[in-house]
Amino acid sequence: MEEEEAKLETLEDIRLCSDDESFGNNNNFIELKSCPLSRSCSLSRYDNIVGFCKGVVCRPFDGHYSSINDYVLWNPSIHRTLGLPEPNIARGIPYYEVENSHGFGYDPSSNDFKLVRLVYLKRHYNEAQPLVEIYTLNSGCWRTIASPPQSYIVKNNRLSTFVNEASHWLAHTPPNAAAGTTFRNVILAFDMGKEVFHEIEVPSCFVGDSHLNMAVGVRDGLLCLVPRNSHPCGKLHFSVWIMKDYGIGESWSKLFDIDISQGLLTVVAFRKNGEVLITVEDGELHSYKPNTQQVTHLGFHGSSSGSTDIYYGERAFFHGGIV
């Protein structure tokens, strides 16, 4: 176990790139020191980042070493790290019996960073509301808060997107004839200031799709969706949708499609210049221009120092806007 931890620690190579004219020059980046709490920040799992907001990264302890999830707040630019206290919900329950979803963000009304945790017990995953607790940096402790107003299942334990002072997850309602509910895809949002959940509609064409493969993100400060669809002829593509008026379902608008027949795998982020950052099947990061459909290799690869021992693929790249 010690050898495995040491190997993971040496493989972690963290680089920060600015979204400006220099982006894409592989020699123009800031190389950061690894998180001091190396065990908690190992890359042995794909969920090694909970969220990013205002220069602060929230990362979890690795569940392989603990029966619960612990967390650390890390500001890599000033090399400061804060380990959070143990959560209260599901304490002592083995990690493999629990599904967690997280939202990390900043509340300007209280000048406070907050981490919200939605906890599902796997044996009741498709039928019960999650238990919810929140950590606030100002208080330094966890406290239980009200669950969403009805049952929502956050899809595939996906990362949340923070925009409009709220965290957002792609979710669906569980079909339950006794409760009078049917399957619906929705966006579940959590207001960091009011500490309440609310539902946001997805475009009507995606409401009933039980096999929906879609990410929630941010483009130009607006909530966006990136579904991975199939044309009737079998051609795969991403489509990009934005919500012009926040919270108004009728304001969803489709911007463009992205042809992924060239091996494009996952949308990572939207750049200020309109380009889209996308990973490809071999783990490299490429830039895509929607107007010309030109794909450019940027010189960044998802495995550390060219290593093929551990492959991090699409989750090797992180941006606060889309995951």
CSV table of C-alpha atoms in Angstrom, one decimal:
chain,number,residue,atom,x,y,z
A,1,MET,CA,0.0,0.0,0.0
A,2,GLU,CA,2.8,2.4,0.8
A,3,GLU,CA,4.5,1.8,-2.5
A,4,GLU,CA,1.2,2.4,-4.3
A,5,GLU,CA,0.7,5.7,-2.5
A,6,ALA,CA,4.3,6.8,-3.3
A,7,LYS,CA,3.8,6.0,-6.9
A,8,LEU,CA,0.6,7.9,-7.1
A,9,GLU,CA,2.2,10.9,-5.4
A,10,THR,CA,5.1,11.0,-7.9
A,11,LEU,CA,2.8,10.7,-10.8
A,12,GLU,CA,0.7,13.7,-9.9
A,13,ASP,CA,1.7,16.5,-12.3
A,14,ILE,CA,-0.5,19.6,-11.9
A,15,ARG,CA,-0.3,22.5,-14.5
A,16,LEU,CA,-2.3,25.6,-14.7
A,17,CYS,CA,-3.0,27.3,-18.0
A,18,SER,CA,-4.5,30.7,-18.7
A,19,ASP,CA,-7.2,31.2,-21.2
A,20,ASP,CA,-5.4,33.8,-23.3
A,21,GLU,CA,-3.4,34.1,-26.5
A,22,SER,CA,-0.6,31.9,-25.0
A,23,PHE,CA,-3.0,29.0,-24.5
A,24,GLY,CA,-1.9,25.9,-26.5
A,25,ASN,CA,1.8,26.6,-26.1
A,26,ASN,CA,2.8,23.6,-24.1
A,27,ASN,CA,5.8,25.6,-22.7
A,28,ASN,CA,3.6,28.4,-21.3
A,29,PHE,CA,2.0,27.1,-18.1
A,30,ILE,CA,2.4,27.4,-14.4
A,31,GLU,CA,3.5,24.1,-12.8
A,32,LEU,CA,2.0,23.7,-9.4
A,33,LYS,CA,3.1,21.8,-6.3
A,34,SER,CA,1.1,18.7,-5.5
A,35,CYS,CA,-1.5,19.0,-2.7
A,36,PRO,CA,0.4,18.6,0.6
A,37,LEU,CA,-2.1,16.0,1.8
A,38,SER,CA,-0.8,13.6,-0.8
A,39,ARG,CA,-2.9,10.6,0.3
A,40,SER,CA,-6.1,12.5,0.1
A,41,CYS,CA,-5.2,13.9,-3.3
A,42,SER,CA,-4.0,10.8,-5.0
A,43,LEU,CA,-5.3,10.2,-8.5
A,44,SER,CA,-6.3,6.6,-7.9
A,45,ARG,CA,-9.9,7.5,-8.4
A,46,TYR,CA,-11.7,9.6,-11.1
A,47,ASP,CA,-13.5,11.7,-8.5
A,48,ASN,CA,-10.4,13.5,-7.3
A,49,ILE,CA,-11.9,16.9,-7.7
A,50,VAL,CA,-15.2,17.9,-6.1
A,51,GLY,CA,-15.2,21.5,-7.4
A,52,PHE,CA,-13.3,24.7,-8.1
A,53,CYS,CA,-14.3,28.3,-7.2
A,54,LYS,CA,-12.4,31.5,-6.9
A,55,GLY,CA,-9.0,29.8,-7.0
A,56,VAL,CA,-9.9,27.2,-4.3
A,57,VAL,CA,-10.0,23.5,-5.2
A,58,CYS,CA,-12.1,21.0,-3.2
A,59,ARG,CA,-10.8,17.5,-3.3
A,60,PRO,CA,-11.9,14.3,-1.4
A,61,PHE,CA,-9.9,11.8,0.6
A,62,ASP,CA,-9.6,8.6,-1.4
A,63,GLY,CA,-12.4,6.2,-0.4
A,64,HIS,CA,-10.0,3.2,-0.7
A,65,TYR,CA,-8.3,4.3,2.5
A,66,SER,CA,-11.4,5.4,4.5
A,67,SER,CA,-14.9,4.2,5.3
A,68,ILE,CA,-16.2,7.7,4.9
A,69,ASN,CA,-15.4,10.7,2.6
A,70,ASP,CA,-13.2,13.4,4.0
A,71,TYR,CA,-12.4,16.5,2.1
A,72,VAL,CA,-9.7,19.1,1.7
A,73,LEU,CA,-9.8,22.7,0.5
A,74,TRP,CA,-6.7,23.6,-1.4
A,75,ASN,CA,-5.5,27.0,-2.8
A,76,PRO,CA,-2.6,25.9,-5.1
A,77,SER,CA,-1.5,29.5,-5.9
A,78,ILE,CA,-0.6,30.2,-2.3
A,79,HIS,CA,0.1,26.6,-1.3
A,80,ARG,CA,-2.5,26.6,1.5
A,81,THR,CA,-4.5,23.5,2.5
A,82,LEU,CA,-7.3,22.9,4.9
A,83,GLY,CA,-8.5,19.5,5.9
A,84,LEU,CA,-12.2,19.5,6.7
A,85,PRO,CA,-13.8,17.6,9.7
A,86,GLU,CA,-15.5,14.3,9.1
A,87,PRO,CA,-19.0,14.6,7.7
A,88,ASN,CA,-21.8,13.4,9.9
A,89,ILE,CA,-24.1,11.5,7.5
A,90,ALA,CA,-23.2,7.9,6.8
A,91,ARG,CA,-20.3,8.0,9.2
A,92,GLY,CA,-19.0,4.5,9.7
A,93,ILE,CA,-20.8,3.1,6.7
A,94,PRO,CA,-18.3,1.6,4.1
A,95,TYR,CA,-17.7,3.8,1.1
A,96,TYR,CA,-19.0,1.1,-1.3
A,97,GLU,CA,-22.5,1.3,0.3
A,98,VAL,CA,-22.8,5.0,-0.3
A,99,GLU,CA,-23.2,7.2,-3.3
A,100,ASN,CA,-22.1,10.9,-2.8
A,101,SER,CA,-22.7,13.9,-5.0
A,102,HIS,CA,-21.2,17.3,-4.2
A,103,GLY,CA,-21.6,20.9,-4.9
A,104,PHE,CA,-18.8,23.4,-4.1
A,105,GLY,CA,-19.2,27.2,-4.4
A,106,TYR,CA,-19.0,30.6,-2.9
A,107,ASP,CA,-21.8,32.6,-1.2
A,108,PRO,CA,-21.1,36.3,-1.6
A,109,SER,CA,-23.9,37.3,0.8
A,110,SER,CA,-21.9,35.7,3.7
A,111,ASN,CA,-18.4,35.8,2.1
A,112,ASP,CA,-18.2,32.1,2.6
A,113,PHE,CA,-17.2,29.0,0.8
A,114,LYS,CA,-19.6,26.1,1.1
A,115,LEU,CA,-19.6,22.4,0.3
A,116,VAL,CA,-22.9,20.6,0.0
A,117,ARG,CA,-23.1,16.8,0.1
A,118,LEU,CA,-25.9,14.6,-1.2
A,119,VAL,CA,-25.8,11.1,0.3
A,120,TYR,CA,-27.6,8.1,-1.2
A,121,LEU,CA,-27.5,4.7,0.4
A,122,LYS,CA,-27.0,2.3,-2.6
A,123,ARG,CA,-29.6,-0.2,-1.4
A,124,HIS,CA,-32.2,2.6,-1.6
A,125,TYR,CA,-30.6,4.6,-4.5
A,126,ASN,CA,-33.6,4.5,-6.9
A,127,GLU,CA,-36.3,5.1,-4.4
A,128,ALA,CA,-35.4,7.5,-1.6
A,129,GLN,CA,-34.5,11.2,-1.3
A,130,PRO,CA,-30.8,11.9,-0.5
A,131,LEU,CA,-29.7,12.9,2.9
A,132,VAL,CA,-28.0,16.3,2.7
A,133,GLU,CA,-25.5,18.2,4.8
A,134,ILE,CA,-23.4,21.3,4.2
A,135,TYR,CA,-20.0,22.5,5.4
A,136,THR,CA,-19.4,26.2,5.6
A,137,LEU,CA,-15.9,27.6,5.9
A,138,ASN,CA,-16.9,30.4,8.3
A,139,SER,CA,-18.4,27.9,10.8
A,140,GLY,CA,-15.8,25.2,10.3
A,141,CYS,CA,-18.4,22.4,10.7
A,142,TRP,CA,-21.0,20.3,9.0
A,143,ARG,CA,-24.8,20.6,9.6
A,144,THR,CA,-27.8,18.7,8.2
A,145,ILE,CA,-30.2,20.7,5.9
A,146,ALA,CA,-33.5,19.9,4.2
A,147,SER,CA,-33.5,17.4,1.3
A,148,PRO,CA,-34.8,18.4,-2.1
A,149,PRO,CA,-38.6,18.8,-2.2
A,150,GLN,CA,-39.0,15.5,-3.9
A,151,SER,CA,-36.9,12.5,-4.9
A,152,TYR,CA,-34.2,13.2,-7.4
A,153,ILE,CA,-31.4,10.9,-8.5
A,154,VAL,CA,-28.2,12.7,-9.5
A,155,LYS,CA,-27.0,10.9,-12.6
A,156,ASN,CA,-23.8,8.8,-12.3
A,157,ASN,CA,-22.4,10.7,-9.3
A,158,ARG,CA,-21.4,13.5,-11.7
A,159,LEU,CA,-19.7,16.7,-10.7
A,160,SER,CA,-21.8,19.8,-10.2
A,161,THR,CA,-21.4,23.1,-12.1
A,162,PHE,CA,-21.4,26.3,-10.2
A,163,VAL,CA,-23.1,29.3,-11.9
A,164,ASN,CA,-25.5,32.0,-10.7
A,165,GLU,CA,-24.4,31.4,-7.1
A,166,ALA,CA,-25.8,27.8,-7.3
A,167,SER,CA,-24.6,24.3,-7.9
A,168,HIS,CA,-26.2,22.3,-10.7
A,169,TRP,CA,-26.4,18.6,-11.4
A,170,LEU,CA,-28.1,16.5,-14.1
A,171,ALA,CA,-30.7,14.4,-12.3
A,172,HIS,CA,-34.0,12.5,-12.9
A,173,THR,CA,-37.1,11.8,-11.0
A,174,PRO,CA,-37.6,8.1,-10.2
A,175,PRO,CA,-40.8,6.6,-11.7
A,176,ASN,CA,-43.1,5.6,-8.9
A,177,ALA,CA,-46.7,4.7,-9.7
A,178,ALA,CA,-47.7,4.7,-6.0
A,179,ALA,CA,-46.4,8.2,-5.6
A,180,GLY,CA,-47.8,9.4,-8.9
A,181,THR,CA,-44.3,10.3,-10.3
A,182,THR,CA,-42.9,9.6,-13.8
A,183,PHE,CA,-39.4,9.6,-15.2
A,184,ARG,CA,-38.2,13.1,-16.0
A,185,ASN,CA,-34.7,14.5,-16.7
A,186,VAL,CA,-34.2,17.7,-14.8
A,187,ILE,CA,-31.4,19.9,-13.6
A,188,LEU,CA,-31.3,19.9,-9.8
A,189,ALA,CA,-29.9,23.2,-8.4
A,190,PHE,CA,-28.8,24.3,-5.0
A,191,ASP,CA,-28.8,28.0,-4.0
A,192,MET,CA,-25.6,28.5,-1.9
A,193,GLY,CA,-27.0,31.6,-0.2
A,194,LYS,CA,-30.5,30.5,0.6
A,195,GLU,CA,-29.4,26.8,1.0
A,196,VAL,CA,-32.4,25.4,-0.7
A,197,PHE,CA,-32.9,23.2,-3.8
A,198,HIS,CA,-34.9,24.0,-6.8
A,199,GLU,CA,-35.6,22.3,-10.2
A,200,ILE,CA,-34.7,23.7,-13.6
A,201,GLU,CA,-36.2,22.2,-16.8
A,202,VAL,CA,-34.1,20.7,-19.5
A,203,PRO,CA,-35.0,21.2,-23.2
A,204,SER,CA,-38.3,19.4,-23.9
A,205,CYS,CA,-36.6,17.0,-26.4
A,206,PHE,CA,-34.5,15.6,-23.5
A,207,VAL,CA,-37.1,15.3,-20.8
A,208,GLY,CA,-38.0,11.7,-21.3
A,209,ASP,CA,-34.7,10.2,-22.6
A,210,SER,CA,-33.8,7.5,-20.1
A,211,HIS,CA,-30.4,6.9,-21.7
A,212,LEU,CA,-29.4,10.6,-21.7
A,213,ASN,CA,-25.7,11.2,-21.8
A,214,MET,CA,-25.3,14.9,-21.0
A,215,ALA,CA,-23.1,17.2,-19.1
A,216,VAL,CA,-24.0,20.5,-17.4
A,217,GLY,CA,-21.6,23.4,-17.8
A,218,VAL,CA,-21.1,27.1,-18.3
A,219,ARG,CA,-20.6,29.0,-21.5
A,220,ASP,CA,-20.1,32.8,-21.4
A,221,GLY,CA,-21.5,32.9,-17.9
A,222,LEU,CA,-24.7,31.1,-18.9
A,223,LEU,CA,-25.9,27.6,-17.9
A,224,CYS,CA,-25.4,25.2,-20.7
A,225,LEU,CA,-25.9,21.6,-21.6
A,226,VAL,CA,-23.8,19.3,-23.8
A,227,PRO,CA,-25.7,16.2,-24.8
A,228,ARG,CA,-24.1,13.3,-26.7
A,229,ASN,CA,-26.6,12.2,-29.2
A,230,SER,CA,-27.0,9.9,-32.2
A,231,HIS,CA,-28.5,10.9,-35.5
A,232,PRO,CA,-31.0,8.4,-37.0
A,233,CYS,CA,-28.2,7.5,-39.5
A,234,GLY,CA,-26.0,6.5,-36.6
A,235,LYS,CA,-23.7,9.5,-36.7
A,236,LEU,CA,-22.5,10.6,-33.2
A,237,HIS,CA,-22.3,14.2,-32.2
A,238,PHE,CA,-22.3,16.6,-29.3
A,239,SER,CA,-24.8,19.4,-29.3
A,240,VAL,CA,-24.4,22.6,-27.2
A,241,TRP,CA,-27.4,24.3,-25.6
A,242,ILE,CA,-27.5,27.5,-23.5
A,243,MET,CA,-30.2,28.9,-21.2
A,244,LYS,CA,-30.5,32.5,-22.1
A,245,ASP,CA,-32.7,33.4,-19.2
A,246,TYR,CA,-31.7,31.6,-16.0
A,247,GLY,CA,-34.4,29.3,-14.6
A,248,ILE,CA,-36.7,29.8,-17.6
A,249,GLY,CA,-37.1,26.4,-19.4
A,250,GLU,CA,-38.4,28.0,-22.6
A,251,SER,CA,-35.2,30.0,-23.0
A,252,TRP,CA,-33.1,27.0,-23.9
A,253,SER,CA,-31.5,27.5,-27.3
A,254,LYS,CA,-29.3,25.1,-29.4
A,255,LEU,CA,-26.1,26.7,-30.6
A,256,PHE,CA,-24.3,24.1,-32.7
A,257,ASP,CA,-23.4,20.5,-33.1
A,258,ILE,CA,-19.9,19.0,-32.7
A,259,ASP,CA,-19.0,16.1,-35.0
A,260,ILE,CA,-17.2,13.5,-32.9
A,261,SER,CA,-16.5,11.1,-35.7
A,262,GLN,CA,-12.8,12.1,-35.5
A,263,GLY,CA,-12.5,10.4,-32.1
A,264,LEU,CA,-13.5,13.4,-30.0
A,265,LEU,CA,-14.5,12.0,-26.6
A,266,THR,CA,-15.5,14.6,-24.0
A,267,VAL,CA,-16.2,18.3,-23.9
A,268,VAL,CA,-14.0,19.9,-21.1
A,269,ALA,CA,-14.6,23.6,-21.4
A,270,PHE,CA,-15.6,26.6,-23.5
A,271,ARG,CA,-12.9,29.2,-24.1
A,272,LYS,CA,-13.4,32.9,-24.2
A,273,ASN,CA,-12.6,33.0,-27.9
A,274,GLY,CA,-15.4,30.6,-28.7
A,275,GLU,CA,-13.3,27.5,-29.1
A,276,VAL,CA,-14.3,24.2,-27.4
A,277,LEU,CA,-11.7,22.1,-25.5
A,278,ILE,CA,-12.3,18.4,-26.1
A,279,THR,CA,-10.4,15.3,-25.1
A,280,VAL,CA,-9.8,12.5,-27.7
A,281,GLU,CA,-9.7,8.8,-27.3
A,282,ASP,CA,-5.9,8.7,-26.5
A,283,GLY,CA,-6.3,11.2,-23.7
A,284,GLU,CA,-4.9,14.2,-25.5
A,285,LEU,CA,-6.6,17.7,-25.3
A,286,HIS,CA,-7.7,19.3,-28.5
A,287,SER,CA,-9.3,22.6,-29.5
A,288,TYR,CA,-12.4,22.6,-31.7
A,289,LYS,CA,-13.6,25.7,-33.7
A,290,PRO,CA,-17.4,25.5,-34.2
A,291,ASN,CA,-17.5,27.7,-37.2
A,292,THR,CA,-14.9,25.8,-39.3
A,293,GLN,CA,-15.0,22.4,-37.4
A,294,GLN,CA,-11.2,22.6,-37.3
A,295,VAL,CA,-9.6,20.4,-34.6
A,296,THR,CA,-6.2,21.4,-33.3
A,297,HIS,CA,-3.9,19.4,-31.1
A,298,LEU,CA,-2.7,21.4,-28.1
A,299,GLY,CA,0.1,19.3,-26.8
A,300,PHE,CA,-1.4,18.3,-23.5
A,301,HIS,CA,-1.8,14.6,-22.6
A,302,GLY,CA,-3.9,13.1,-19.9
A,303,SER,CA,-1.3,10.7,-18.5
A,304,SER,CA,1.4,12.0,-16.2
A,305,SER,CA,4.8,12.4,-17.9
A,306,GLY,CA,3.7,10.1,-20.7
A,307,SER,CA,3.2,7.2,-18.3
A,308,THR,CA,0.9,4.5,-19.5
A,309,ASP,CA,0.8,2.7,-16.1
A,310,ILE,CA,-2.2,4.8,-15.0
A,311,TYR,CA,-4.6,6.4,-17.5
A,312,TYR,CA,-6.7,9.3,-16.3
A,313,GLY,CA,-8.2,10.1,-19.7
A,314,GLU,CA,-11.0,12.7,-19.8
A,315,ARG,CA,-10.8,13.3,-16.0
A,316,ALA,CA,-7.2,14.5,-16.3
A,317,PHE,CA,-8.4,17.9,-17.3
A,318,PHE,CA,-10.6,20.1,-15.2
A,319,HIS,CA,-12.3,23.5,-15.7
A,320,GLY,CA,-14.7,25.2,-13.4
A,321,GLY,CA,-17.2,25.6,-16.3
A,322,ILE,CA,-17.9,22.1,-17.4
A,323,VAL,CA,-17.0,18.6,-16.4
